[in-house]
Amino acid sequence: MTRDSDLASFSPLSPKVKQISTNLIIFGNAGFWLQLVLGIVSLMLLFFASPLLRSTSNQDGSKSLAIFCAALGVLTLAISIFFFFRRYISIGNNLKKGNSKDRPNKKYTIRLMKLGLASNLLGMFISLIGAEAFAGILYGKAAQIPAGAAVYNTNQLIEPVEIMALLANVHTIFSHFAGIVIGLWLIDRISK
């Protein structure tokens, strides 16, 4: 091959492609780090709360459902983190390449973005179910305490570990929400 034929396979990038590439890299990194930090916090809260919640579990299994939904929400968050790190950022880097045959096309990019959004939506839905279950447990305990009376049965009191589990779900929900907002914004930028 001659040098001229090598240069012919490289096409200059349009300003729009450069901007899309930059947006994918910057917001892909922002989404990755935001979701990673919140995911680690959620995982640690859930890690410390799960064994304690299982040991004080009630008979109806609502705590088990809530823990399961919280763990599944964190698992879908891990999938979303993968999309931000391995897909959005790598697509942004591939778009910057001068070789046009290595660059992903618009349809492929949007399809991957939609898969990431689906992961975030599913995770947010599952985490909302877990948060609602924990909120119901906390309300049930609070409603059983008579006003102004002394509590002799400490199982009726709200335990800090239950609040930790609810907080883990809230962090997971916020993380999925951030992924949805960033993903929708990036799809909007790519579609224009």
JSON list of C-alpha atoms in Angstrom, two decimals:
[
{"chain": "A", "resi": 1, "resn": "MET", "atom": "CA", "xyz": [0.00, 0.00, 0.00]},
{"chain": "A", "resi": 2, "resn": "THR", "atom": "CA", "xyz": [1.12, 3.47, -0.65]},
{"chain": "A", "resi": 3, "resn": "ARG", "atom": "CA", "xyz": [0.86, 6.30, 1.72]},
{"chain": "A", "resi": 4, "resn": "ASP", "atom": "CA", "xyz": [-1.81, 7.97, -0.41]},
{"chain": "A", "resi": 5, "resn": "SER", "atom": "CA", "xyz": [-4.07, 4.91, -0.31]},
{"chain": "A", "resi": 6, "resn": "ASP", "atom": "CA", "xyz": [-3.70, 4.76, 3.49]},
{"chain": "A", "resi": 7, "resn": "LEU", "atom": "CA", "xyz": [-4.72, 8.40, 3.76]},
{"chain": "A", "resi": 8, "resn": "ALA", "atom": "CA", "xyz": [-7.66, 7.87, 1.44]},
{"chain": "A", "resi": 9, "resn": "SER", "atom": "CA", "xyz": [-9.27, 5.42, 3.87]},
{"chain": "A", "resi": 10, "resn": "PHE", "atom": "CA", "xyz": [-9.33, 8.12, 6.54]},
{"chain": "A", "resi": 11, "resn": "SER", "atom": "CA", "xyz": [-12.08, 10.67, 6.22]},
{"chain": "A", "resi": 12, "resn": "PRO", "atom": "CA", "xyz": [-12.08, 13.88, 8.22]},
{"chain": "A", "resi": 13, "resn": "LEU", "atom": "CA", "xyz": [-14.54, 14.06, 11.07]},
{"chain": "A", "resi": 14, "resn": "SER", "atom": "CA", "xyz": [-17.40, 16.50, 10.81]},
{"chain": "A", "resi": 15, "resn": "PRO", "atom": "CA", "xyz": [-17.92, 18.90, 13.73]},
{"chain": "A", "resi": 16, "resn": "LYS", "atom": "CA", "xyz": [-21.15, 17.06, 14.61]},
{"chain": "A", "resi": 17, "resn": "VAL", "atom": "CA", "xyz": [-19.35, 13.69, 14.87]},
{"chain": "A", "resi": 18, "resn": "LYS", "atom": "CA", "xyz": [-16.62, 15.29, 16.99]},
{"chain": "A", "resi": 19, "resn": "GLN", "atom": "CA", "xyz": [-19.25, 16.79, 19.31]},
{"chain": "A", "resi": 20, "resn": "ILE", "atom": "CA", "xyz": [-21.13, 13.48, 19.62]},
{"chain": "A", "resi": 21, "resn": "SER", "atom": "CA", "xyz": [-17.86, 11.69, 20.34]},
{"chain": "A", "resi": 22, "resn": "THR", "atom": "CA", "xyz": [-16.91, 14.22, 23.00]},
{"chain": "A", "resi": 23, "resn": "ASN", "atom": "CA", "xyz": [-20.38, 14.03, 24.59]},
{"chain": "A", "resi": 24, "resn": "LEU", "atom": "CA", "xyz": [-20.27, 10.23, 24.69]},
{"chain": "A", "resi": 25, "resn": "ILE", "atom": "CA", "xyz": [-16.85, 10.25, 26.35]},
{"chain": "A", "resi": 26, "resn": "ILE", "atom": "CA", "xyz": [-17.56, 13.02, 28.88]},
{"chain": "A", "resi": 27, "resn": "PHE", "atom": "CA", "xyz": [-21.08, 11.97, 29.86]},
{"chain": "A", "resi": 28, "resn": "GLY", "atom": "CA", "xyz": [-20.20, 8.28, 29.64]},
{"chain": "A", "resi": 29, "resn": "ASN", "atom": "CA", "xyz": [-17.46, 8.87, 32.20]},
{"chain": "A", "resi": 30, "resn": "ALA", "atom": "CA", "xyz": [-19.75, 11.01, 34.37]},
{"chain": "A", "resi": 31, "resn": "GLY", "atom": "CA", "xyz": [-22.48, 8.38, 34.31]},
{"chain": "A", "resi": 32, "resn": "PHE", "atom": "CA", "xyz": [-20.00, 5.60, 34.96]},
{"chain": "A", "resi": 33, "resn": "TRP", "atom": "CA", "xyz": [-18.47, 7.24, 38.03]},
{"chain": "A", "resi": 34, "resn": "LEU", "atom": "CA", "xyz": [-21.79, 8.46, 39.43]},
{"chain": "A", "resi": 35, "resn": "GLN", "atom": "CA", "xyz": [-23.38, 5.04, 39.10]},
{"chain": "A", "resi": 36, "resn": "LEU", "atom": "CA", "xyz": [-20.27, 3.26, 40.36]},
{"chain": "A", "resi": 37, "resn": "VAL", "atom": "CA", "xyz": [-20.01, 5.36, 43.54]},
{"chain": "A", "resi": 38, "resn": "LEU", "atom": "CA", "xyz": [-23.73, 5.15, 44.32]},
{"chain": "A", "resi": 39, "resn": "GLY", "atom": "CA", "xyz": [-23.72, 1.45, 43.45]},
{"chain": "A", "resi": 40, "resn": "ILE", "atom": "CA", "xyz": [-20.87, 0.75, 45.86]},
{"chain": "A", "resi": 41, "resn": "VAL", "atom": "CA", "xyz": [-22.65, 2.69, 48.62]},
{"chain": "A", "resi": 42, "resn": "SER", "atom": "CA", "xyz": [-25.87, 0.73, 47.94]},
{"chain": "A", "resi": 43, "resn": "LEU", "atom": "CA", "xyz": [-24.02, -2.56, 47.86]},
{"chain": "A", "resi": 44, "resn": "MET", "atom": "CA", "xyz": [-22.25, -1.85, 51.16]},
{"chain": "A", "resi": 45, "resn": "LEU", "atom": "CA", "xyz": [-25.50, -0.81, 52.86]},
{"chain": "A", "resi": 46, "resn": "LEU", "atom": "CA", "xyz": [-27.22, -3.91, 51.54]},
{"chain": "A", "resi": 47, "resn": "PHE", "atom": "CA", "xyz": [-24.26, -6.11, 52.48]},
{"chain": "A", "resi": 48, "resn": "PHE", "atom": "CA", "xyz": [-24.42, -4.98, 56.10]},
{"chain": "A", "resi": 49, "resn": "ALA", "atom": "CA", "xyz": [-28.22, -4.94, 56.31]},
{"chain": "A", "resi": 50, "resn": "SER", "atom": "CA", "xyz": [-29.04, -8.30, 54.68]},
{"chain": "A", "resi": 51, "resn": "PRO", "atom": "CA", "xyz": [-27.79, -10.70, 57.36]},
{"chain": "A", "resi": 52, "resn": "LEU", "atom": "CA", "xyz": [-29.39, -8.66, 60.13]},
{"chain": "A", "resi": 53, "resn": "LEU", "atom": "CA", "xyz": [-32.71, -8.43, 58.29]},
{"chain": "A", "resi": 54, "resn": "ARG", "atom": "CA", "xyz": [-32.75, -12.17, 57.65]},
{"chain": "A", "resi": 55, "resn": "SER", "atom": "CA", "xyz": [-32.19, -12.92, 61.33]},
{"chain": "A", "resi": 56, "resn": "THR", "atom": "CA", "xyz": [-35.15, -10.74, 62.35]},
{"chain": "A", "resi": 57, "resn": "SER", "atom": "CA", "xyz": [-37.34, -11.71, 59.41]},
{"chain": "A", "resi": 58, "resn": "ASN", "atom": "CA", "xyz": [-41.08, -11.75, 59.92]},
{"chain": "A", "resi": 59, "resn": "GLN", "atom": "CA", "xyz": [-43.36, -14.60, 58.86]},
{"chain": "A", "resi": 60, "resn": "ASP", "atom": "CA", "xyz": [-44.97, -13.01, 55.81]},
{"chain": "A", "resi": 61, "resn": "GLY", "atom": "CA", "xyz": [-41.75, -12.84, 53.82]},
{"chain": "A", "resi": 62, "resn": "SER", "atom": "CA", "xyz": [-42.02, -9.16, 52.94]},
{"chain": "A", "resi": 63, "resn": "LYS", "atom": "CA", "xyz": [-38.46, -8.52, 54.13]},
{"chain": "A", "resi": 64, "resn": "SER", "atom": "CA", "xyz": [-37.20, -11.35, 51.92]},
{"chain": "A", "resi": 65, "resn": "LEU", "atom": "CA", "xyz": [-38.97, -9.85, 48.90]},
{"chain": "A", "resi": 66, "resn": "ALA", "atom": "CA", "xyz": [-37.57, -6.42, 49.71]},
{"chain": "A", "resi": 67, "resn": "ILE", "atom": "CA", "xyz": [-34.01, -7.78, 50.05]},
{"chain": "A", "resi": 68, "resn": "PHE", "atom": "CA", "xyz": [-34.37, -9.74, 46.81]},
{"chain": "A", "resi": 69, "resn": "CYS", "atom": "CA", "xyz": [-35.61, -6.67, 44.92]},
{"chain": "A", "resi": 70, "resn": "ALA", "atom": "CA", "xyz": [-32.82, -4.54, 46.38]},
{"chain": "A", "resi": 71, "resn": "ALA", "atom": "CA", "xyz": [-30.18, -7.08, 45.34]},
{"chain": "A", "resi": 72, "resn": "LEU", "atom": "CA", "xyz": [-31.69, -7.40, 41.86]},
{"chain": "A", "resi": 73, "resn": "GLY", "atom": "CA", "xyz": [-31.72, -3.60, 41.54]},
{"chain": "A", "resi": 74, "resn": "VAL", "atom": "CA", "xyz": [-28.00, -3.49, 42.35]},
{"chain": "A", "resi": 75, "resn": "LEU", "atom": "CA", "xyz": [-27.36, -6.29, 39.83]},
{"chain": "A", "resi": 76, "resn": "THR", "atom": "CA", "xyz": [-29.10, -4.35, 37.05]},
{"chain": "A", "resi": 77, "resn": "LEU", "atom": "CA", "xyz": [-27.08, -1.33, 38.14]},
{"chain": "A", "resi": 78, "resn": "ALA", "atom": "CA", "xyz": [-23.92, -3.35, 37.48]},
{"chain": "A", "resi": 79, "resn": "ILE", "atom": "CA", "xyz": [-25.20, -4.03, 33.96]},
{"chain": "A", "resi": 80, "resn": "SER", "atom": "CA", "xyz": [-25.83, -0.32, 33.47]},
{"chain": "A", "resi": 81, "resn": "ILE", "atom": "CA", "xyz": [-22.34, 0.52, 34.75]},
{"chain": "A", "resi": 82, "resn": "PHE", "atom": "CA", "xyz": [-20.99, -1.94, 32.17]},
{"chain": "A", "resi": 83, "resn": "PHE", "atom": "CA", "xyz": [-22.90, -0.12, 29.42]},
{"chain": "A", "resi": 84, "resn": "PHE", "atom": "CA", "xyz": [-21.51, 3.23, 30.49]},
{"chain": "A", "resi": 85, "resn": "PHE", "atom": "CA", "xyz": [-17.94, 2.00, 30.74]},
{"chain": "A", "resi": 86, "resn": "ARG", "atom": "CA", "xyz": [-17.63, -0.48, 27.89]},
{"chain": "A", "resi": 87, "resn": "ARG", "atom": "CA", "xyz": [-20.17, 0.86, 25.43]},
{"chain": "A", "resi": 88, "resn": "TYR", "atom": "CA", "xyz": [-20.71, 4.61, 25.65]},
{"chain": "A", "resi": 89, "resn": "ILE", "atom": "CA", "xyz": [-17.08, 5.53, 26.23]},
{"chain": "A", "resi": 90, "resn": "SER", "atom": "CA", "xyz": [-15.73, 3.05, 23.67]},
{"chain": "A", "resi": 91, "resn": "ILE", "atom": "CA", "xyz": [-18.23, 4.23, 21.06]},
{"chain": "A", "resi": 92, "resn": "GLY", "atom": "CA", "xyz": [-17.09, 7.81, 21.73]},
{"chain": "A", "resi": 93, "resn": "ASN", "atom": "CA", "xyz": [-13.46, 6.76, 21.27]},
{"chain": "A", "resi": 94, "resn": "ASN", "atom": "CA", "xyz": [-14.28, 4.80, 18.09]},
{"chain": "A", "resi": 95, "resn": "LEU", "atom": "CA", "xyz": [-16.08, 7.82, 16.64]},
{"chain": "A", "resi": 96, "resn": "LYS", "atom": "CA", "xyz": [-12.91, 9.87, 17.00]},
{"chain": "A", "resi": 97, "resn": "LYS", "atom": "CA", "xyz": [-10.96, 7.41, 14.88]},
{"chain": "A", "resi": 98, "resn": "GLY", "atom": "CA", "xyz": [-10.19, 8.68, 11.44]},
{"chain": "A", "resi": 99, "resn": "ASN", "atom": "CA", "xyz": [-10.92, 5.33, 9.77]},
{"chain": "A", "resi": 100, "resn": "SER", "atom": "CA", "xyz": [-14.57, 5.48, 8.73]},
{"chain": "A", "resi": 101, "resn": "LYS", "atom": "CA", "xyz": [-15.02, 1.70, 8.55]},
{"chain": "A", "resi": 102, "resn": "ASP", "atom": "CA", "xyz": [-14.13, 1.33, 12.27]},
{"chain": "A", "resi": 103, "resn": "ARG", "atom": "CA", "xyz": [-16.64, 3.96, 13.34]},
{"chain": "A", "resi": 104, "resn": "PRO", "atom": "CA", "xyz": [-20.02, 2.71, 14.59]},
{"chain": "A", "resi": 105, "resn": "ASN", "atom": "CA", "xyz": [-23.02, 4.01, 12.70]},
{"chain": "A", "resi": 106, "resn": "LYS", "atom": "CA", "xyz": [-25.81, 6.08, 14.20]},
{"chain": "A", "resi": 107, "resn": "LYS", "atom": "CA", "xyz": [-28.35, 3.23, 14.24]},
{"chain": "A", "resi": 108, "resn": "TYR", "atom": "CA", "xyz": [-25.98, 0.90, 16.13]},
{"chain": "A", "resi": 109, "resn": "THR", "atom": "CA", "xyz": [-25.09, 3.61, 18.63]},
{"chain": "A", "resi": 110, "resn": "ILE", "atom": "CA", "xyz": [-28.72, 4.46, 19.38]},
{"chain": "A", "resi": 111, "resn": "ARG", "atom": "CA", "xyz": [-29.60, 0.76, 19.71]},
{"chain": "A", "resi": 112, "resn": "LEU", "atom": "CA", "xyz": [-26.88, 0.30, 22.34]},
{"chain": "A", "resi": 113, "resn": "MET", "atom": "CA", "xyz": [-28.03, 3.42, 24.14]},
{"chain": "A", "resi": 114, "resn": "LYS", "atom": "CA", "xyz": [-31.58, 2.03, 24.23]},
{"chain": "A", "resi": 115, "resn": "LEU", "atom": "CA", "xyz": [-30.31, -1.25, 25.71]},
{"chain": "A", "resi": 116, "resn": "GLY", "atom": "CA", "xyz": [-28.58, 0.74, 28.45]},
{"chain": "A", "resi": 117, "resn": "LEU", "atom": "CA", "xyz": [-31.80, 2.68, 29.06]},
{"chain": "A", "resi": 118, "resn": "ALA", "atom": "CA", "xyz": [-33.78, -0.56, 29.26]},
{"chain": "A", "resi": 119, "resn": "SER", "atom": "CA", "xyz": [-31.35, -1.83, 31.90]},
{"chain": "A", "resi": 120, "resn": "ASN", "atom": "CA", "xyz": [-31.79, 1.36, 33.92]},
{"chain": "A", "resi": 121, "resn": "LEU", "atom": "CA", "xyz": [-35.58, 1.32, 33.60]},
{"chain": "A", "resi": 122, "resn": "LEU", "atom": "CA", "xyz": [-35.81, -2.31, 34.67]},
{"chain": "A", "resi": 123, "resn": "GLY", "atom": "CA", "xyz": [-33.45, -1.72, 37.58]},
{"chain": "A", "resi": 124, "resn": "MET", "atom": "CA", "xyz": [-35.33, 1.37, 38.68]},
{"chain": "A", "resi": 125, "resn": "PHE", "atom": "CA", "xyz": [-38.64, -0.51, 38.57]},
{"chain": "A", "resi": 126, "resn": "ILE", "atom": "CA", "xyz": [-37.27, -3.41, 40.62]},
{"chain": "A", "resi": 127, "resn": "SER", "atom": "CA", "xyz": [-35.63, -1.04, 43.11]},
{"chain": "A", "resi": 128, "resn": "LEU", "atom": "CA", "xyz": [-38.89, 0.89, 43.48]},
{"chain": "A", "resi": 129, "resn": "ILE", "atom": "CA", "xyz": [-40.67, -2.36, 44.36]},
{"chain": "A", "resi": 130, "resn": "GLY", "atom": "CA", "xyz": [-38.00, -3.06, 46.99]},
{"chain": "A", "resi": 131, "resn": "ALA", "atom": "CA", "xyz": [-38.23, 0.46, 48.40]},
{"chain": "A", "resi": 132, "resn": "GLU", "atom": "CA", "xyz": [-42.02, 0.24, 48.56]},
{"chain": "A", "resi": 133, "resn": "ALA", "atom": "CA", "xyz": [-41.76, -3.09, 50.39]},
{"chain": "A", "resi": 134, "resn": "PHE", "atom": "CA", "xyz": [-39.37, -1.62, 52.95]},
{"chain": "A", "resi": 135, "resn": "ALA", "atom": "CA", "xyz": [-41.52, 1.50, 53.34]},
{"chain": "A", "resi": 136, "resn": "GLY", "atom": "CA", "xyz": [-44.54, -0.72, 53.92]},
{"chain": "A", "resi": 137, "resn": "ILE", "atom": "CA", "xyz": [-42.66, -2.69, 56.57]},
{"chain": "A", "resi": 138, "resn": "LEU", "atom": "CA", "xyz": [-41.60, 0.52, 58.32]},
{"chain": "A", "resi": 139, "resn": "TYR", "atom": "CA", "xyz": [-45.12, 1.95, 58.18]},
{"chain": "A", "resi": 140, "resn": "GLY", "atom": "CA", "xyz": [-46.58, -1.29, 59.50]},
{"chain": "A", "resi": 141, "resn": "LYS", "atom": "CA", "xyz": [-44.24, -1.20, 62.48]},
{"chain": "A", "resi": 142, "resn": "ALA", "atom": "CA", "xyz": [-44.86, 2.49, 63.15]},
{"chain": "A", "resi": 143, "resn": "ALA", "atom": "CA", "xyz": [-48.64, 2.07, 62.93]},
{"chain": "A", "resi": 144, "resn": "GLN", "atom": "CA", "xyz": [-48.63, -0.72, 65.53]},
{"chain": "A", "resi": 145, "resn": "ILE", "atom": "CA", "xyz": [-47.08, 1.46, 68.22]},
{"chain": "A", "resi": 146, "resn": "PRO", "atom": "CA", "xyz": [-49.82, 3.02, 70.35]},
{"chain": "A", "resi": 147, "resn": "ALA", "atom": "CA", "xyz": [-49.51, 6.77, 70.81]},
{"chain": "A", "resi": 148, "resn": "GLY", "atom": "CA", "xyz": [-48.08, 7.73, 74.19]},
{"chain": "A", "resi": 149, "resn": "ALA", "atom": "CA", "xyz": [-47.79, 4.16, 75.42]},
{"chain": "A", "resi": 150, "resn": "ALA", "atom": "CA", "xyz": [-44.68, 2.36, 76.56]},
{"chain": "A", "resi": 151, "resn": "VAL", "atom": "CA", "xyz": [-43.36, -0.27, 74.19]},
{"chain": "A", "resi": 152, "resn": "TYR", "atom": "CA", "xyz": [-42.49, -3.57, 75.81]},
{"chain": "A", "resi": 153, "resn": "ASN", "atom": "CA", "xyz": [-42.07, -5.59, 72.63]},
{"chain": "A", "resi": 154, "resn": "THR", "atom": "CA", "xyz": [-38.98, -4.17, 70.90]},
{"chain": "A", "resi": 155, "resn": "ASN", "atom": "CA", "xyz": [-39.82, -6.07, 67.70]},
{"chain": "A", "resi": 156, "resn": "GLN", "atom": "CA", "xyz": [-42.47, -3.41, 67.12]},
{"chain": "A", "resi": 157, "resn": "LEU", "atom": "CA", "xyz": [-39.86, -0.66, 66.89]},
{"chain": "A", "resi": 158, "resn": "ILE", "atom": "CA", "xyz": [-38.29, 0.41, 63.63]},
{"chain": "A", "resi": 159, "resn": "GLU", "atom": "CA", "xyz": [-34.74, -0.89, 63.51]},
{"chain": "A", "resi": 160, "resn": "PRO", "atom": "CA", "xyz": [-31.83, 1.09, 62.01]},
{"chain": "A", "resi": 161, "resn": "VAL", "atom": "CA", "xyz": [-30.97, -1.86, 59.77]},
{"chain": "A", "resi": 162, "resn": "GLU", "atom": "CA", "xyz": [-34.38, -1.53, 58.10]},
{"chain": "A", "resi": 163, "resn": "ILE", "atom": "CA", "xyz": [-33.67, 2.12, 57.38]},
{"chain": "A", "resi": 164, "resn": "MET", "atom": "CA", "xyz": [-30.25, 1.12, 55.97]},
{"chain": "A", "resi": 165, "resn": "ALA", "atom": "CA", "xyz": [-31.95, -1.27, 53.55]},
{"chain": "A", "resi": 166, "resn": "LEU", "atom": "CA", "xyz": [-34.41, 1.42, 52.49]},
{"chain": "A", "resi": 167, "resn": "LEU", "atom": "CA", "xyz": [-31.52, 3.84, 52.00]},
{"chain": "A", "resi": 168, "resn": "ALA", "atom": "CA", "xyz": [-29.72, 1.27, 49.82]},
{"chain": "A", "resi": 169, "resn": "ASN", "atom": "CA", "xyz": [-32.79, 1.12, 47.60]},
{"chain": "A", "resi": 170, "resn": "VAL", "atom": "CA", "xyz": [-33.02, 4.91, 47.42]},
{"chain": "A", "resi": 171, "resn": "HIS", "atom": "CA", "xyz": [-29.36, 5.15, 46.34]},
{"chain": "A", "resi": 172, "resn": "THR", "atom": "CA", "xyz": [-29.95, 2.50, 43.69]},
{"chain": "A", "resi": 173, "resn": "ILE", "atom": "CA", "xyz": [-33.05, 4.31, 42.41]},
{"chain": "A", "resi": 174, "resn": "PHE", "atom": "CA", "xyz": [-31.15, 7.60, 42.19]},
{"chain": "A", "resi": 175, "resn": "SER", "atom": "CA", "xyz": [-28.30, 5.90, 40.36]},
{"chain": "A", "resi": 176, "resn": "HIS", "atom": "CA", "xyz": [-30.68, 4.37, 37.81]},
{"chain": "A", "resi": 177, "resn": "PHE", "atom": "CA", "xyz": [-32.40, 7.74, 37.43]},
{"chain": "A", "resi": 178, "resn": "ALA", "atom": "CA", "xyz": [-29.06, 9.42, 36.68]},
{"chain": "A", "resi": 179, "resn": "GLY", "atom": "CA", "xyz": [-28.33, 6.73, 34.07]},
{"chain": "A", "resi": 180, "resn": "ILE", "atom": "CA", "xyz": [-31.73, 7.30, 32.45]},
{"chain": "A", "resi": 181, "resn": "VAL", "atom": "CA", "xyz": [-31.27, 11.08, 32.32]},
{"chain": "A", "resi": 182, "resn": "ILE", "atom": "CA", "xyz": [-27.76, 10.84, 30.86]},
{"chain": "A", "resi": 183, "resn": "GLY", "atom": "CA", "xyz": [-28.83, 8.15, 28.37]},
{"chain": "A", "resi": 184, "resn": "LEU", "atom": "CA", "xyz": [-31.84, 10.14, 27.17]},
{"chain": "A", "resi": 185, "resn": "TRP", "atom": "CA", "xyz": [-29.77, 13.29, 26.83]},
{"chain": "A", "resi": 186, "resn": "LEU", "atom": "CA", "xyz": [-27.13, 11.45, 24.80]},
{"chain": "A", "resi": 187, "resn": "ILE", "atom": "CA", "xyz": [-29.78, 9.90, 22.53]},
{"chain": "A", "resi": 188, "resn": "ASP", "atom": "CA", "xyz": [-31.22, 13.37, 22.01]},
{"chain": "A", "resi": 189, "resn": "ARG", "atom": "CA", "xyz": [-27.78, 14.73, 21.05]},
{"chain": "A", "resi": 190, "resn": "ILE", "atom": "CA", "xyz": [-27.11, 11.83, 18.68]},
{"chain": "A", "resi": 191, "resn": "SER", "atom": "CA", "xyz": [-30.54, 12.02, 17.03]},
{"chain": "A", "resi": 192, "resn": "LYS", "atom": "CA", "xyz": [-30.26, 15.71, 16.13]}
]
